[in-house]
Short mmCIF file of C-alpha atoms in Angstrom, two decimals:
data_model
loop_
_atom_site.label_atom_id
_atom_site.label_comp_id
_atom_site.label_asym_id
_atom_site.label_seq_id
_atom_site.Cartn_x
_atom_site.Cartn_y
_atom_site.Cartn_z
CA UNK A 25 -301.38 -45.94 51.34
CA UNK A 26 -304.28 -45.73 53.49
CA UNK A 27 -304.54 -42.98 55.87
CA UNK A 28 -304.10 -43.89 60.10
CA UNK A 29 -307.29 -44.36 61.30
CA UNK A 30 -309.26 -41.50 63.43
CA UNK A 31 -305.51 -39.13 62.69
CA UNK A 32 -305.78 -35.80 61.81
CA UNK A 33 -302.39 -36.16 60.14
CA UNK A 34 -302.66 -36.02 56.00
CA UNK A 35 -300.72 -38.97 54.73
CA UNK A 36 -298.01 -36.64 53.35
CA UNK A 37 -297.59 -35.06 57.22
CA UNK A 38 -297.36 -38.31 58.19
CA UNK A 39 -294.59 -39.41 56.03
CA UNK A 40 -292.69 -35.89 56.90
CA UNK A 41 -292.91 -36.50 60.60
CA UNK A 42 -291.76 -40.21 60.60
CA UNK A 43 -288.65 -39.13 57.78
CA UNK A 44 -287.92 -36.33 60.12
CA UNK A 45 -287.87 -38.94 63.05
CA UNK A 46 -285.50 -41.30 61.26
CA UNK A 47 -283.52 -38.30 59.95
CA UNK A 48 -282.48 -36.81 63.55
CA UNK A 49 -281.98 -40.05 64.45
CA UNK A 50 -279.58 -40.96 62.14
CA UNK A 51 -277.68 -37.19 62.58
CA UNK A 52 -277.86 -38.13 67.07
CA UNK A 53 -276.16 -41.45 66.01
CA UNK A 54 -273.71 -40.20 63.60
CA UNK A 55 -272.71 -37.34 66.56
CA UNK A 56 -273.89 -34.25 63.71
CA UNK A 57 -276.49 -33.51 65.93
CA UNK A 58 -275.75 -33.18 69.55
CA UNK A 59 -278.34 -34.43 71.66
CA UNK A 60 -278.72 -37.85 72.40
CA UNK A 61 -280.76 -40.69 70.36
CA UNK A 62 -282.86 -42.38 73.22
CA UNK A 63 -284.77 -39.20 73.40
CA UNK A 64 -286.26 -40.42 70.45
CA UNK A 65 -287.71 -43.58 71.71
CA UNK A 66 -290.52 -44.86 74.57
CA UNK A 67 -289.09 -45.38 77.77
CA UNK A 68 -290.02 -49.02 77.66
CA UNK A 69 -288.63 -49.70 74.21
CA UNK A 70 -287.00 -52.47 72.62
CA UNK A 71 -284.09 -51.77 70.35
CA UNK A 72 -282.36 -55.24 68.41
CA UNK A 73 -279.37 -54.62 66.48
CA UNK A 74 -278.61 -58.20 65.13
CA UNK A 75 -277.56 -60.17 68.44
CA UNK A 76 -277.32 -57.37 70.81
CA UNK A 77 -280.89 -56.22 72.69
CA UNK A 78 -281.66 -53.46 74.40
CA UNK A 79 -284.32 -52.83 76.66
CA UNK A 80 -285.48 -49.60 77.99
CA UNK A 81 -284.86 -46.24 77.27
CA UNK A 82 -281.80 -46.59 80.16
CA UNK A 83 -280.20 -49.24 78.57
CA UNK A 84 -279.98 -47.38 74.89
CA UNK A 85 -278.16 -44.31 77.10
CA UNK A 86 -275.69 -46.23 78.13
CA UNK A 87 -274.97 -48.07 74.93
CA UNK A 88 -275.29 -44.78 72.87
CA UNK A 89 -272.88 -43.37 75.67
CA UNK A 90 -270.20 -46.24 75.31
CA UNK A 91 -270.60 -46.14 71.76
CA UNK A 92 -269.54 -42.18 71.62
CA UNK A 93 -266.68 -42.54 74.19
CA UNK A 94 -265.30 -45.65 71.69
CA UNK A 95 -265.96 -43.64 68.58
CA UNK A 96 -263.68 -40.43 70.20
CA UNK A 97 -261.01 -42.89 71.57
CA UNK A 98 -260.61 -44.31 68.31
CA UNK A 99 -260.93 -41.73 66.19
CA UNK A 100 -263.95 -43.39 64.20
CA UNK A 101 -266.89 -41.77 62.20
CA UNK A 102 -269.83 -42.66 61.01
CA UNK A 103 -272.57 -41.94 58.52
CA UNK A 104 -275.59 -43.70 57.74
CA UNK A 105 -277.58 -43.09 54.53
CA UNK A 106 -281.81 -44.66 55.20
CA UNK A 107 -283.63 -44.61 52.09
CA UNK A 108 -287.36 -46.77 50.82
CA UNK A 109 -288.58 -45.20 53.79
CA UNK A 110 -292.37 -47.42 53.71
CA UNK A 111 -294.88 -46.53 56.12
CA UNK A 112 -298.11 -48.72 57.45
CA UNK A 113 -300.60 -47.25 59.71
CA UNK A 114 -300.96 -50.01 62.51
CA UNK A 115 -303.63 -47.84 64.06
CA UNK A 116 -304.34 -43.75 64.83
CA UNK A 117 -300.88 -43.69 66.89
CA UNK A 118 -298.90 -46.12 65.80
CA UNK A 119 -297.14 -47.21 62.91
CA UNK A 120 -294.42 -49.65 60.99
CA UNK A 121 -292.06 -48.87 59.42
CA UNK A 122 -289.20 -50.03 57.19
CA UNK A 123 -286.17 -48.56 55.81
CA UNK A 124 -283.10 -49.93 54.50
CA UNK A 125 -279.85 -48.14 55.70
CA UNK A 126 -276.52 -47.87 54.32
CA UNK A 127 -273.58 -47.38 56.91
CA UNK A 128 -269.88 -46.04 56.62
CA UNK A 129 -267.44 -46.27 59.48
CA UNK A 130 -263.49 -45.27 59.31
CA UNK A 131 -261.19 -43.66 61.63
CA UNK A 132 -258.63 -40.76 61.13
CA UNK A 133 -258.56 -37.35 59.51
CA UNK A 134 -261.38 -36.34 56.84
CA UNK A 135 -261.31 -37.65 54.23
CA UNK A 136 -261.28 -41.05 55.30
CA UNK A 137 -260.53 -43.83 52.77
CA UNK A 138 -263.66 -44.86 51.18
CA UNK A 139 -264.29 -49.13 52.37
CA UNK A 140 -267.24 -51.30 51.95
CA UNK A 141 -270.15 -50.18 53.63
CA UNK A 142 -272.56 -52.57 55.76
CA UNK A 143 -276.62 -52.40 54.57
CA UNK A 144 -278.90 -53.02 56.97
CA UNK A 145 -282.92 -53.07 57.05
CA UNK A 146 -284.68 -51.83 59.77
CA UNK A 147 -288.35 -52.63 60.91
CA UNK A 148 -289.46 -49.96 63.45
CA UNK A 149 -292.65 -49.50 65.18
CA UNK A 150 -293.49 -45.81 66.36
CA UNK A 151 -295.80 -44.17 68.52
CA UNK A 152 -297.05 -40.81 68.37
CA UNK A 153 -297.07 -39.48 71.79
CA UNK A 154 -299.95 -37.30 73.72
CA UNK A 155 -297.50 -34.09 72.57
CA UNK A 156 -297.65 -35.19 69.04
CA UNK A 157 -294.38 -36.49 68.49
CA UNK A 158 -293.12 -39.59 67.13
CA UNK A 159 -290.92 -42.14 69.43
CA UNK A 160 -289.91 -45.09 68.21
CA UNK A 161 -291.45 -47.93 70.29
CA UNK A 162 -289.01 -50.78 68.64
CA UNK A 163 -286.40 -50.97 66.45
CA UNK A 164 -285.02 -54.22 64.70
CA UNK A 165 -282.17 -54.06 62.41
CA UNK A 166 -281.26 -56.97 60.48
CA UNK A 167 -277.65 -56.82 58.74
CA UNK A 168 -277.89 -57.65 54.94
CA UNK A 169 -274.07 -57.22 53.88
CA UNK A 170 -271.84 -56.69 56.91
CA UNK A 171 -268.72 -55.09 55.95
CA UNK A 172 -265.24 -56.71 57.41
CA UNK A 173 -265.09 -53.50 60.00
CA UNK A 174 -268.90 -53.59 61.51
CA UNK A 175 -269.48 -54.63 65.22
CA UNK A 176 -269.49 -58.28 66.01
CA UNK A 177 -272.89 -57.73 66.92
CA UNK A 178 -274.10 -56.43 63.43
CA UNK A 179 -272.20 -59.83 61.79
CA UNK A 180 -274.50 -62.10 63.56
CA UNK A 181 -278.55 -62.34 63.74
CA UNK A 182 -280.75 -61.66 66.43
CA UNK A 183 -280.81 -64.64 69.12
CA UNK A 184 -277.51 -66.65 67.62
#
């Protein structure tokens, strides 16, 4: 893989910083970390999860907020599993990405009855900002097997 252009980021620091982004992320989602996911993106980001859009760094608050309350009031967990993490420099301070993620959901006591999990592949573009950190700048997640529990959202593409 070529190295990002004008970085002084080794390709193997690069790949650490952008797994470490998707890791956290995935730990803020999955409520095992915390703090909350939009930190991790630009304030002007785009975020599609099949049908459902979100714009701004506002917007993913209060969808990651409404998502947590549900979650509690239910009694639902998740985990999500991202693995053939690929990375393409688009330039010094950007770059694409693509994963393909593996999802669990149930609800009630651990352990929770094993179901079908949904897959999903994801198509990211982040940013490094002026502090050196990586945001993402968009996110696109395109549902490859949906299982019977995901959101309605998940179970249908982007713009249908």
């Amino acid at each position: 893989m070529p190295e990002p252009r004008d970085s002084n980021l080794t390709h193997l620091e690069l790949e650490a910083a952008i797994a470490q982004l998707q890791s956290v992320y995935w730990a803020r989602v999955d409520d095992v970390d915390p703090l909350p996911p939009e930190e991790l993106f630009t304030d002007d980001s785009v975020f599609e999860l099949g049908s459902l859009i979100l714009t701004g760094r506002a917007a993913l608050a209060a969808f990651f907020d409404q998502r947590r309350q549900d979650n509690a009031a239910q009694g639902r967990t998740t985990r999500h599993l991202s693995a053939n993490l690929r990375i393409r420099p688009i330039d010094a301070e950007r770059v694409e990405v693509f994963s393909t993620v593996l999802m669990l959901s149930g609800n009630g006591e651990w352990p929770i009855p094993s179901v079908l999990p949904s897959i999903g592949d994801f198509s990211d573009v982040c940013v490094r900002g002026t502090d050196g950190s990586w945001r993402f700048e968009r996110r696109k997640a395109s549902s490859v097997f949906a299982a019977p529990n995901a959101a309605s959202f998940a179970k249908s593409a982007s713009g249908e």
